Amino acid sequence: MHTHGILRGKSHISSSEDDAGTYFPSVKRDPGRYLQPCSDSVKAWLRSMKNAGKVLLLITSSHSDYCRLVCEHILGKDFEELFDVIITNALKPGFFSLVPQQRPFRTLVNDVEESEGLPSLDKPGWYSQGNWPHLHELLKSMTGKTEPKVVYFGDSMRSDMFPASSYGKWETVMIVEELEGEGVQGSEAAKSRDTRAEPLEKKGKFEDQGMKTPSAASEQWGSYFMDVQRSGGGEEETPKLTWCSHSIHTYSTMAIPSVESIADLPLDYKFPRFSPDKPCTTGYYPRPPDSLLKRYESLP
């Protein structure tokens, strides 16, 4: 069984129904300015897993109304059909670390949480808040397995990778956009789709404003994956993994630049995994970042 959380928008503030501030009104007024629709390959990937009998979950800390706004734009009006269980306002990482009494699941009525928490999770559906133990029991019931295998996709070490692997003992796939800033490209389909879909006036929008693309390596901090340790009065430099890179290798099963980079692969494709007894470059798909490849020979 595979669990896939692909919603990556982060909304930890109040319901967008209030239209407070400028963020929610702006996104509601023109979603296409801020949200990029998923490619057909990603949608087909989700459907193929569903058709293969996998249980698909979407777990997000966003509130239900914002989740619906985003998903309808990036996945389509029928996005709910792609997932067996949708959990909003999950308040990660507490979803994984807190016991059921501290964070029960709640049902929703018109995007408003019911005041009474649920004693257990008995069937698929759309829920709010919640906890890993009750979800685990539901997955056991749905799959008929005493220890269902779960693969969880996320882009936050704090909210996704560390708690899911440490508490849930799930397999974790970290989406690391910084890979694209170090020479790692997504799938050909993704690249061609980006070229077709992006309006001409939006091309180069970052460069036009004197900005780098979000995944570009920082001129001030350098590589996201590698740093150097200076010794001997600052004359000797020894390459070292950054904390971010070390955490990815420790708490992730593998790392990818985007979901689109694997969407065209067969469901039974065998991916390399991070492991203490393997080189630190093992576990990145489709390949490691340039900084690791260049420095690998001198890594401790």
mmCIF file of N, CA and C in Angstrom, residues 24-159:
data_model
loop_
_atom_site.group_PDB
_atom_site.id
_atom_site.type_symbol
_atom_site.label_atom_id
_atom_site.label_comp_id
_atom_site.label_asym_id
_atom_site.label_seq_id
_atom_site.Cartn_x
_atom_site.Cartn_y
_atom_site.Cartn_z
ATOM 1 N N PHE A 24 -5.355 35.292 0.875
ATOM 2 C CA PHE A 24 -6.479 34.498 0.399
ATOM 3 C C PHE A 24 -7.302 35.211 -0.675
ATOM 4 N N PRO A 25 -7.651 36.499 -0.504
ATOM 5 C CA PRO A 25 -8.398 37.171 -1.573
ATOM 6 C C PRO A 25 -7.653 37.155 -2.901
ATOM 7 N N SER A 26 -6.324 37.318 -2.855
ATOM 8 C CA SER A 26 -5.531 37.341 -4.088
ATOM 9 C C SER A 26 -5.531 35.983 -4.779
ATOM 10 N N VAL A 27 -5.352 34.905 -3.988
ATOM 11 C CA VAL A 27 -5.338 33.565 -4.571
ATOM 12 C C VAL A 27 -6.707 33.204 -5.116
ATOM 13 N N LYS A 28 -7.758 33.535 -4.387
ATOM 14 C CA LYS A 28 -9.116 33.234 -4.851
ATOM 15 C C LYS A 28 -9.433 33.986 -6.146
ATOM 16 N N ARG A 29 -8.987 35.216 -6.236
ATOM 17 C CA ARG A 29 -9.310 36.057 -7.384
ATOM 18 C C ARG A 29 -8.604 35.565 -8.643
ATOM 19 N N ASP A 30 -7.367 35.083 -8.498
ATOM 20 C CA ASP A 30 -6.597 34.668 -9.675
ATOM 21 C C ASP A 30 -5.687 33.497 -9.311
ATOM 22 N N PRO A 31 -6.249 32.281 -9.134
ATOM 23 C CA PRO A 31 -5.434 31.120 -8.742
ATOM 24 C C PRO A 31 -4.293 30.836 -9.710
ATOM 25 N N GLY A 32 -4.539 31.066 -10.999
ATOM 26 C CA GLY A 32 -3.520 30.757 -12.002
ATOM 27 C C GLY A 32 -2.259 31.585 -11.865
ATOM 28 N N ARG A 33 -2.340 32.703 -11.167
ATOM 29 C CA ARG A 33 -1.158 33.544 -10.990
ATOM 30 C C ARG A 33 -0.198 32.939 -9.976
ATOM 31 N N TYR A 34 -0.740 32.105 -9.073
ATOM 32 C CA TYR A 34 0.062 31.577 -7.983
ATOM 33 C C TYR A 34 0.209 30.059 -8.008
ATOM 34 N N LEU A 35 -0.670 29.381 -8.730
ATOM 35 C CA LEU A 35 -0.694 27.919 -8.689
ATOM 36 C C LEU A 35 -0.440 27.337 -10.070
ATOM 37 N N GLN A 36 0.401 26.315 -10.119
ATOM 38 C CA GLN A 36 0.703 25.647 -11.384
ATOM 39 C C GLN A 36 -0.027 24.316 -11.431
ATOM 40 N N PRO A 37 -0.896 24.090 -12.412
ATOM 41 C CA PRO A 37 -1.607 22.808 -12.509
ATOM 42 C C PRO A 37 -0.638 21.639 -12.662
ATOM 43 N N CYS A 38 -1.011 20.499 -12.098
ATOM 44 C CA CYS A 38 -0.208 19.297 -12.271
ATOM 45 C C CYS A 38 -0.278 18.839 -13.726
ATOM 46 N N SER A 39 0.752 18.177 -14.168
ATOM 47 C CA SER A 39 0.759 17.654 -15.524
ATOM 48 C C SER A 39 -0.183 16.462 -15.627
ATOM 49 N N ASP A 40 -0.540 16.114 -16.845
ATOM 50 C CA ASP A 40 -1.385 14.943 -17.067
ATOM 51 C C ASP A 40 -0.701 13.675 -16.564
ATOM 52 N N SER A 41 0.642 13.654 -16.615
ATOM 53 C CA SER A 41 1.365 12.456 -16.170
ATOM 54 C C SER A 41 1.189 12.230 -14.674
ATOM 55 N N VAL A 42 1.149 13.297 -13.879
ATOM 56 C CA VAL A 42 0.940 13.143 -12.441
ATOM 57 C C VAL A 42 -0.470 12.639 -12.150
ATOM 58 N N LYS A 43 -1.456 13.191 -12.839
ATOM 59 C CA LYS A 43 -2.831 12.744 -12.640
ATOM 60 C C LYS A 43 -2.981 11.276 -13.046
ATOM 61 N N ALA A 44 -2.356 10.904 -14.160
ATOM 62 C CA ALA A 44 -2.421 9.510 -14.611
ATOM 63 C C ALA A 44 -1.711 8.594 -13.624
ATOM 64 N N TRP A 45 -0.628 9.083 -13.028
ATOM 65 C CA TRP A 45 0.126 8.318 -12.024
ATOM 66 C C TRP A 45 -0.749 8.023 -10.808
ATOM 67 N N LEU A 46 -1.465 9.030 -10.337
ATOM 68 C CA LEU A 46 -2.361 8.838 -9.198
ATOM 69 C C LEU A 46 -3.472 7.852 -9.539
ATOM 70 N N ARG A 47 -4.048 8.001 -10.727
ATOM 71 C CA ARG A 47 -5.126 7.092 -11.124
ATOM 72 C C ARG A 47 -4.625 5.661 -11.280
ATOM 73 N N SER A 48 -3.412 5.502 -11.805
ATOM 74 C CA SER A 48 -2.876 4.153 -11.991
ATOM 75 C C SER A 48 -2.651 3.455 -10.656
ATOM 76 N N MET A 49 -2.238 4.199 -9.645
ATOM 77 C CA MET A 49 -2.071 3.604 -8.322
ATOM 78 C C MET A 49 -3.421 3.225 -7.723
ATOM 79 N N LYS A 50 -4.391 4.100 -7.913
ATOM 80 C CA LYS A 50 -5.743 3.805 -7.419
ATOM 81 C C LYS A 50 -6.281 2.549 -8.104
ATOM 82 N N ASN A 51 -6.099 2.465 -9.418
ATOM 83 C CA ASN A 51 -6.589 1.310 -10.174
ATOM 84 C C ASN A 51 -5.844 0.028 -9.811
ATOM 85 N N ALA A 52 -4.606 0.176 -9.314
ATOM 86 C CA ALA A 52 -3.821 -0.992 -8.913
ATOM 87 C C ALA A 52 -4.152 -1.453 -7.491
ATOM 88 N N GLY A 53 -5.127 -0.797 -6.869
ATOM 89 C CA GLY A 53 -5.566 -1.210 -5.544
ATOM 90 C C GLY A 53 -4.825 -0.558 -4.397
ATOM 91 N N LYS A 54 -4.017 0.456 -4.680
ATOM 92 C CA LYS A 54 -3.329 1.173 -3.619
ATOM 93 C C LYS A 54 -4.304 2.118 -2.907
ATOM 94 N N VAL A 55 -4.066 2.356 -1.642
ATOM 95 C CA VAL A 55 -4.846 3.316 -0.878
ATOM 96 C C VAL A 55 -4.116 4.651 -0.935
ATOM 97 N N LEU A 56 -4.769 5.692 -1.410
ATOM 98 C CA LEU A 56 -4.140 7.001 -1.543
ATOM 99 C C LEU A 56 -4.676 7.970 -0.502
ATOM 100 N N LEU A 57 -3.765 8.640 0.161
ATOM 101 C CA LEU A 57 -4.112 9.637 1.165
ATOM 102 C C LEU A 57 -3.577 11.001 0.761
ATOM 103 N N LEU A 58 -4.258 12.037 1.188
ATOM 104 C CA LEU A 58 -3.752 13.393 1.089
ATOM 105 C C LEU A 58 -3.816 13.975 2.495
ATOM 106 N N ILE A 59 -2.664 14.382 3.014
ATOM 107 C CA ILE A 59 -2.588 14.915 4.379
ATOM 108 C C ILE A 59 -1.957 16.300 4.302
ATOM 109 N N THR A 60 -2.670 17.320 4.739
ATOM 110 C CA THR A 60 -2.146 18.682 4.666
ATOM 111 C C THR A 60 -2.532 19.466 5.913
ATOM 112 N N SER A 61 -1.694 20.394 6.297
ATOM 113 C CA SER A 61 -2.011 21.277 7.418
ATOM 114 C C SER A 61 -2.884 22.449 6.991
ATOM 115 N N SER A 62 -3.169 22.541 5.700
ATOM 116 C CA SER A 62 -4.082 23.583 5.211
ATOM 117 C C SER A 62 -5.506 23.266 5.641
ATOM 118 N N HIS A 63 -6.320 24.316 5.775
ATOM 119 C CA HIS A 63 -7.730 24.122 6.094
ATOM 120 C C HIS A 63 -8.463 23.590 4.864
ATOM 121 N N SER A 64 -9.635 23.026 5.093
ATOM 122 C CA SER A 64 -10.366 22.320 4.040
ATOM 123 C C SER A 64 -10.729 23.222 2.865
ATOM 124 N N ASP A 65 -11.125 24.453 3.124
ATOM 125 C CA ASP A 65 -11.534 25.325 2.025
ATOM 126 C C ASP A 65 -10.351 25.716 1.147
ATOM 127 N N TYR A 66 -9.203 25.945 1.771
ATOM 128 C CA TYR A 66 -8.017 26.281 0.984
ATOM 129 C C TYR A 66 -7.507 25.054 0.236
ATOM 130 N N CYS A 67 -7.573 23.890 0.880
ATOM 131 C CA CYS A 67 -7.197 22.645 0.225
ATOM 132 C C CYS A 67 -8.031 22.430 -1.031
ATOM 133 N N ARG A 68 -9.324 22.647 -0.913
ATOM 134 C CA ARG A 68 -10.211 22.476 -2.069
ATOM 135 C C ARG A 68 -9.879 23.475 -3.174
ATOM 136 N N LEU A 69 -9.623 24.716 -2.795
ATOM 137 C CA LEU A 69 -9.267 25.740 -3.777
ATOM 138 C C LEU A 69 -8.019 25.338 -4.559
ATOM 139 N N VAL A 70 -6.996 24.901 -3.833
ATOM 140 C CA VAL A 70 -5.733 24.533 -4.474
ATOM 141 C C VAL A 70 -5.902 23.287 -5.331
ATOM 142 N N CYS A 71 -6.519 22.256 -4.768
ATOM 143 C CA CYS A 71 -6.610 20.983 -5.475
ATOM 144 C C CYS A 71 -7.492 21.050 -6.718
ATOM 145 N N GLU A 72 -8.562 21.841 -6.644
ATOM 146 C CA GLU A 72 -9.403 21.983 -7.833
ATOM 147 C C GLU A 72 -8.632 22.634 -8.971
ATOM 148 N N HIS A 73 -7.717 23.523 -8.606
ATOM 149 C CA HIS A 73 -6.941 24.204 -9.648
ATOM 150 C C HIS A 73 -5.817 23.319 -10.181
ATOM 151 N N ILE A 74 -5.130 22.594 -9.292
ATOM 152 C CA ILE A 74 -3.956 21.835 -9.752
ATOM 153 C C ILE A 74 -4.291 20.414 -10.192
ATOM 154 N N LEU A 75 -5.393 19.838 -9.684
ATOM 155 C CA LEU A 75 -5.749 18.467 -10.036
ATOM 156 C C LEU A 75 -7.077 18.348 -10.763
ATOM 157 N N GLY A 76 -7.928 19.348 -10.651
ATOM 158 C CA GLY A 76 -9.223 19.314 -11.318
ATOM 159 C C GLY A 76 -10.382 19.219 -10.343
ATOM 160 N N LYS A 77 -11.579 19.498 -10.836
ATOM 161 C CA LYS A 77 -12.772 19.515 -9.992
ATOM 162 C C LYS A 77 -13.052 18.158 -9.362
ATOM 163 N N ASP A 78 -12.569 17.094 -9.987
ATOM 164 C CA ASP A 78 -12.829 15.746 -9.492
ATOM 165 C C ASP A 78 -11.692 15.210 -8.626
ATOM 166 N N PHE A 79 -10.877 16.089 -8.045
ATOM 167 C CA PHE A 79 -9.690 15.633 -7.314
ATOM 168 C C PHE A 79 -10.024 14.687 -6.168
ATOM 169 N N GLU A 80 -11.218 14.837 -5.562
ATOM 170 C CA GLU A 80 -11.569 13.974 -4.430
ATOM 171 C C GLU A 80 -11.645 12.505 -4.835
ATOM 172 N N GLU A 81 -11.918 12.236 -6.106
ATOM 173 C CA GLU A 81 -11.997 10.863 -6.570
ATOM 174 C C GLU A 81 -10.629 10.184 -6.597
ATOM 175 N N LEU A 82 -9.548 10.978 -6.565
ATOM 176 C CA LEU A 82 -8.203 10.406 -6.626
ATOM 177 C C LEU A 82 -7.747 9.852 -5.288
ATOM 178 N N PHE A 83 -8.363 10.292 -4.199
ATOM 179 C CA PHE A 83 -7.889 9.932 -2.868
ATOM 180 C C PHE A 83 -8.962 9.185 -2.075
ATOM 181 N N ASP A 84 -8.527 8.190 -1.318
ATOM 182 C CA ASP A 84 -9.441 7.454 -0.455
ATOM 183 C C ASP A 84 -9.705 8.216 0.841
ATOM 184 N N VAL A 85 -8.674 8.858 1.351
ATOM 185 C CA VAL A 85 -8.788 9.612 2.598
ATOM 186 C C VAL A 85 -8.135 10.974 2.395
ATOM 187 N N ILE A 86 -8.832 12.042 2.780
ATOM 188 C CA ILE A 86 -8.283 13.396 2.753
ATOM 189 C C ILE A 86 -8.310 13.929 4.179
ATOM 190 N N ILE A 87 -7.178 14.405 4.649
ATOM 191 C CA ILE A 87 -7.072 14.940 6.006
ATOM 192 C C ILE A 87 -6.558 16.368 5.903
ATOM 193 N N THR A 88 -7.363 17.328 6.340
ATOM 194 C CA THR A 88 -6.970 18.732 6.328
ATOM 195 C C THR A 88 -6.812 19.244 7.754
ATOM 196 N N ASN A 89 -6.175 20.398 7.892
ATOM 197 C CA ASN A 89 -5.870 20.956 9.217
ATOM 198 C C ASN A 89 -5.191 19.905 10.085
ATOM 199 N N ALA A 90 -4.284 19.145 9.475
ATOM 200 C CA ALA A 90 -3.627 18.044 10.179
ATOM 201 C C ALA A 90 -2.641 18.522 11.245
ATOM 202 N N LEU A 91 -2.238 19.790 11.154
ATOM 203 C CA LEU A 91 -1.359 20.387 12.163
ATOM 204 C C LEU A 91 -0.104 19.548 12.379
ATOM 205 N N LYS A 92 0.545 19.190 11.263
ATOM 206 C CA LYS A 92 1.810 18.464 11.358
ATOM 207 C C LYS A 92 2.879 19.374 11.976
ATOM 208 N N PRO A 93 3.832 18.855 12.734
ATOM 209 C CA PRO A 93 4.132 17.438 12.976
ATOM 210 C C PRO A 93 3.328 16.787 14.096
ATOM 211 N N GLY A 94 2.450 17.554 14.788
ATOM 212 C CA GLY A 94 1.672 16.970 15.872
ATOM 213 C C GLY A 94 0.805 15.809 15.432
ATOM 214 N N PHE A 95 0.419 15.777 14.146
ATOM 215 C CA PHE A 95 -0.371 14.662 13.629
ATOM 216 C C PHE A 95 0.329 13.334 13.893
ATOM 217 N N PHE A 96 1.656 13.340 13.798
ATOM 218 C CA PHE A 96 2.424 12.114 13.997
ATOM 219 C C PHE A 96 2.845 11.908 15.454
ATOM 220 N N SER A 97 3.140 12.982 16.162
ATOM 221 C CA SER A 97 3.768 12.858 17.481
ATOM 222 C C SER A 97 2.784 12.819 18.646
ATOM 223 N N LEU A 98 1.552 13.315 18.463
ATOM 224 C CA LEU A 98 0.598 13.379 19.564
ATOM 225 C C LEU A 98 -0.293 12.144 19.604
ATOM 226 N N VAL A 99 -0.741 11.763 20.792
ATOM 227 C CA VAL A 99 -1.599 10.594 20.960
ATOM 228 C C VAL A 99 -3.031 10.971 20.597
ATOM 229 N N PRO A 100 -3.898 9.974 20.321
ATOM 230 C CA PRO A 100 -5.273 10.266 19.886
ATOM 231 C C PRO A 100 -6.047 11.189 20.824
ATOM 232 N N GLN A 101 -5.847 11.056 22.122
ATOM 233 C CA GLN A 101 -6.578 11.904 23.058
ATOM 234 C C GLN A 101 -6.194 13.377 22.917
ATOM 235 N N GLN A 102 -4.979 13.628 22.500
ATOM 236 C CA GLN A 102 -4.522 15.000 22.320
ATOM 237 C C GLN A 102 -5.004 15.609 21.003
ATOM 238 N N ARG A 103 -5.177 14.779 19.986
ATOM 239 C CA ARG A 103 -5.520 15.298 18.655
ATOM 240 C C ARG A 103 -6.463 14.330 17.941
ATOM 241 N N PRO A 104 -7.736 14.244 18.359
ATOM 242 C CA PRO A 104 -8.671 13.324 17.692
ATOM 243 C C PRO A 104 -9.046 13.821 16.296
ATOM 244 N N PHE A 105 -9.493 12.905 15.453
ATOM 245 C CA PHE A 105 -10.060 13.291 14.167
ATOM 246 C C PHE A 105 -11.413 13.954 14.394
ATOM 247 N N ARG A 106 -11.777 14.845 13.467
ATOM 248 C CA ARG A 106 -13.071 15.502 13.522
ATOM 249 C C ARG A 106 -13.707 15.479 12.137
ATOM 250 N N THR A 107 -15.010 15.382 12.104
ATOM 251 C CA THR A 107 -15.723 15.476 10.834
ATOM 252 C C THR A 107 -15.965 16.940 10.496
ATOM 253 N N LEU A 108 -16.297 17.186 9.236
ATOM 254 C CA LEU A 108 -16.515 18.550 8.751
ATOM 255 C C LEU A 108 -17.928 18.704 8.198
ATOM 256 N N VAL A 109 -18.539 19.832 8.474
ATOM 257 C CA VAL A 109 -19.825 20.197 7.894
ATOM 258 C C VAL A 109 -19.672 21.595 7.306
ATOM 259 N N ASN A 110 -19.721 21.674 5.970
ATOM 260 C CA ASN A 110 -19.519 22.963 5.286
ATOM 261 C C ASN A 110 -18.212 23.620 5.723
ATOM 262 N N ASP A 111 -17.150 22.810 5.782
ATOM 263 C CA ASP A 111 -15.797 23.263 6.118
ATOM 264 C C ASP A 111 -15.650 23.713 7.575
ATOM 265 N N VAL A 112 -16.624 23.410 8.409
ATOM 266 C CA VAL A 112 -16.543 23.722 9.835
ATOM 267 C C VAL A 112 -16.376 22.421 10.616
ATOM 268 N N GLU A 113 -15.382 22.377 11.511
ATOM 269 C CA GLU A 113 -15.126 21.167 12.285
ATOM 270 C C GLU A 113 -16.221 20.927 13.322
ATOM 271 N N GLU A 114 -16.632 19.667 13.437
ATOM 272 C CA GLU A 114 -17.540 19.282 14.501
ATOM 273 C C GLU A 114 -16.818 19.415 15.845
ATOM 274 N N SER A 115 -17.552 19.801 16.884
ATOM 275 C CA SER A 115 -16.923 20.050 18.180
ATOM 276 C C SER A 115 -16.444 18.782 18.862
ATOM 277 N N GLU A 116 -17.113 17.658 18.608
ATOM 278 C CA GLU A 116 -16.755 16.399 19.253
ATOM 279 C C GLU A 116 -15.727 15.643 18.424
ATOM 280 N N GLY A 117 -14.647 15.209 19.077
ATOM 281 C CA GLY A 117 -13.661 14.397 18.403
ATOM 282 C C GLY A 117 -14.152 12.972 18.216
ATOM 283 N N LEU A 118 -13.667 12.299 17.178
ATOM 284 C CA LEU A 118 -14.077 10.920 16.907
ATOM 285 C C LEU A 118 -13.268 9.945 17.757
ATOM 286 N N PRO A 119 -13.924 8.913 18.325
ATOM 287 C CA PRO A 119 -13.195 7.928 19.132
ATOM 288 C C PRO A 119 -12.276 7.044 18.300
ATOM 289 N N SER A 120 -12.551 6.939 16.997
ATOM 290 C CA SER A 120 -11.720 6.154 16.077
ATOM 291 C C SER A 120 -12.042 6.592 14.656
ATOM 292 N N LEU A 121 -11.267 6.081 13.710
ATOM 293 C CA LEU A 121 -11.492 6.382 12.297
ATOM 294 C C LEU A 121 -11.970 5.092 11.645
ATOM 295 N N ASP A 122 -13.234 5.044 11.269
ATOM 296 C CA ASP A 122 -13.846 3.778 10.858
ATOM 297 C C ASP A 122 -13.988 3.588 9.362
ATOM 298 N N LYS A 123 -13.910 4.667 8.572
ATOM 299 C CA LYS A 123 -14.142 4.522 7.140
ATOM 300 C C LYS A 123 -13.420 5.636 6.384
ATOM 301 N N PRO A 124 -13.196 5.420 5.081
ATOM 302 C CA PRO A 124 -12.566 6.467 4.265
ATOM 303 C C PRO A 124 -13.443 7.712 4.216
ATOM 304 N N GLY A 125 -12.835 8.845 3.879
ATOM 305 C CA GLY A 125 -13.588 10.075 3.773
ATOM 306 C C GLY A 125 -12.702 11.281 3.966
ATOM 307 N N TRP A 126 -13.329 12.427 4.204
ATOM 308 C CA TRP A 126 -12.613 13.691 4.409
ATOM 309 C C TRP A 126 -12.730 14.036 5.882
ATOM 310 N N TYR A 127 -11.580 14.235 6.540
ATOM 311 C CA TYR A 127 -11.545 14.509 7.976
ATOM 312 C C TYR A 127 -10.642 15.700 8.262
ATOM 313 N N SER A 128 -10.714 16.182 9.507
ATOM 314 C CA SER A 128 -9.884 17.297 9.945
ATOM 315 C C SER A 128 -9.101 16.902 11.182
ATOM 316 N N GLN A 129 -7.914 17.516 11.339
ATOM 317 C CA GLN A 129 -6.996 17.273 12.456
ATOM 318 C C GLN A 129 -6.564 15.806 12.477
ATOM 319 N N GLY A 130 -6.680 15.111 13.620
ATOM 320 C CA GLY A 130 -6.366 13.698 13.639
ATOM 321 C C GLY A 130 -4.975 13.344 14.119
ATOM 322 N N ASN A 131 -4.685 12.032 14.058
ATOM 323 C CA ASN A 131 -3.452 11.493 14.610
ATOM 324 C C ASN A 131 -3.050 10.239 13.854
ATOM 325 N N TRP A 132 -1.765 9.927 13.901
ATOM 326 C CA TRP A 132 -1.248 8.773 13.177
ATOM 327 C C TRP A 132 -1.796 7.441 13.672
ATOM 328 N N PRO A 133 -1.897 7.167 14.982
ATOM 329 C CA PRO A 133 -2.378 5.851 15.428
ATOM 330 C C PRO A 133 -3.769 5.490 14.904
ATOM 331 N N HIS A 134 -4.719 6.429 14.931
ATOM 332 C CA HIS A 134 -6.058 6.132 14.428
ATOM 333 C C HIS A 134 -6.043 5.926 12.909
ATOM 334 N N LEU A 135 -5.227 6.692 12.201
ATOM 335 C CA LEU A 135 -5.105 6.490 10.756
ATOM 336 C C LEU A 135 -4.512 5.110 10.472
ATOM 337 N N HIS A 136 -3.523 4.714 11.254
ATOM 338 C CA HIS A 136 -2.880 3.414 11.068
ATOM 339 C C HIS A 136 -3.897 2.281 11.221
ATOM 340 N N GLU A 137 -4.783 2.396 12.197
ATOM 341 C CA GLU A 137 -5.808 1.374 12.396
ATOM 342 C C GLU A 137 -6.755 1.315 11.204
ATOM 343 N N LEU A 138 -7.117 2.477 10.643
ATOM 344 C CA LEU A 138 -7.978 2.495 9.463
ATOM 345 C C LEU A 138 -7.283 1.828 8.280
ATOM 346 N N LEU A 139 -5.992 2.111 8.093
ATOM 347 C CA LEU A 139 -5.255 1.515 6.983
ATOM 348 C C LEU A 139 -5.160 0.002 7.132
ATOM 349 N N LYS A 140 -5.006 -0.481 8.343
ATOM 350 C CA LYS A 140 -4.994 -1.927 8.582
ATOM 351 C C LYS A 140 -6.317 -2.543 8.162
ATOM 352 N N SER A 141 -7.411 -1.860 8.480
ATOM 353 C CA SER A 141 -8.737 -2.357 8.118
ATOM 354 C C SER A 141 -8.953 -2.319 6.607
ATOM 355 N N MET A 142 -8.507 -1.247 5.958
ATOM 356 C CA MET A 142 -8.730 -1.089 4.520
ATOM 357 C C MET A 142 -7.889 -2.047 3.693
ATOM 358 N N THR A 143 -6.685 -2.356 4.171
ATOM 359 C CA THR A 143 -5.779 -3.204 3.397
ATOM 360 C C THR A 143 -5.827 -4.667 3.814
ATOM 361 N N GLY A 144 -6.335 -4.939 5.018
ATOM 362 C CA GLY A 144 -6.332 -6.306 5.522
ATOM 363 C C GLY A 144 -4.959 -6.772 5.947
ATOM 364 N N LYS A 145 -4.038 -5.832 6.143
ATOM 365 C CA LYS A 145 -2.672 -6.170 6.533
ATOM 366 C C LYS A 145 -2.410 -5.694 7.957
ATOM 367 N N THR A 146 -1.692 -6.513 8.733
ATOM 368 C CA THR A 146 -1.384 -6.124 10.107
ATOM 369 C C THR A 146 -0.366 -4.993 10.161
ATOM 370 N N GLU A 147 0.514 -4.920 9.175
ATOM 371 C CA GLU A 147 1.495 -3.843 9.106
ATOM 372 C C GLU A 147 1.532 -3.291 7.682
ATOM 373 N N PRO A 148 0.563 -2.461 7.323
ATOM 374 C CA PRO A 148 0.547 -1.903 5.961
ATOM 375 C C PRO A 148 1.772 -1.043 5.689
ATOM 376 N N LYS A 149 2.315 -1.175 4.487
ATOM 377 C CA LYS A 149 3.478 -0.387 4.086
ATOM 378 C C LYS A 149 3.010 0.942 3.500
ATOM 379 N N VAL A 150 3.618 2.003 3.983
ATOM 380 C CA VAL A 150 3.208 3.343 3.579
ATOM 381 C C VAL A 150 4.394 4.101 2.996
ATOM 382 N N VAL A 151 4.171 4.780 1.878
ATOM 383 C CA VAL A 151 5.168 5.684 1.299
ATOM 384 C C VAL A 151 4.572 7.088 1.331
ATOM 385 N N TYR A 152 5.280 7.996 1.969
ATOM 386 C CA TYR A 152 4.758 9.340 2.203
ATOM 387 C C TYR A 152 5.626 10.382 1.513
ATOM 388 N N PHE A 153 5.001 11.239 0.706
ATOM 389 C CA PHE A 153 5.701 12.295 -0.011
ATOM 390 C C PHE A 153 5.502 13.624 0.711
ATOM 391 N N GLY A 154 6.580 14.389 0.880
ATOM 392 C CA GLY A 154 6.482 15.691 1.515
ATOM 393 C C GLY A 154 7.682 16.543 1.179
ATOM 394 N N ASP A 155 7.614 17.841 1.536
ATOM 395 C CA ASP A 155 8.718 18.749 1.212
ATOM 396 C C ASP A 155 9.269 19.464 2.435
ATOM 397 N N SER A 156 8.863 19.046 3.634
ATOM 398 C CA SER A 156 9.338 19.684 4.865
ATOM 399 C C SER A 156 9.996 18.647 5.765
ATOM 400 N N MET A 157 11.221 18.938 6.201
ATOM 401 C CA MET A 157 11.887 18.025 7.127
ATOM 402 C C MET A 157 11.170 18.020 8.465
ATOM 403 N N ARG A 158 10.768 19.196 8.948
ATOM 404 C CA ARG A 158 10.129 19.315 10.259
ATOM 405 C C ARG A 158 8.729 18.705 10.279
ATOM 406 N N SER A 159 7.923 19.008 9.274
ATOM 407 C CA SER A 159 6.522 18.605 9.280
ATOM 408 C C SER A 159 6.267 17.255 8.634
#
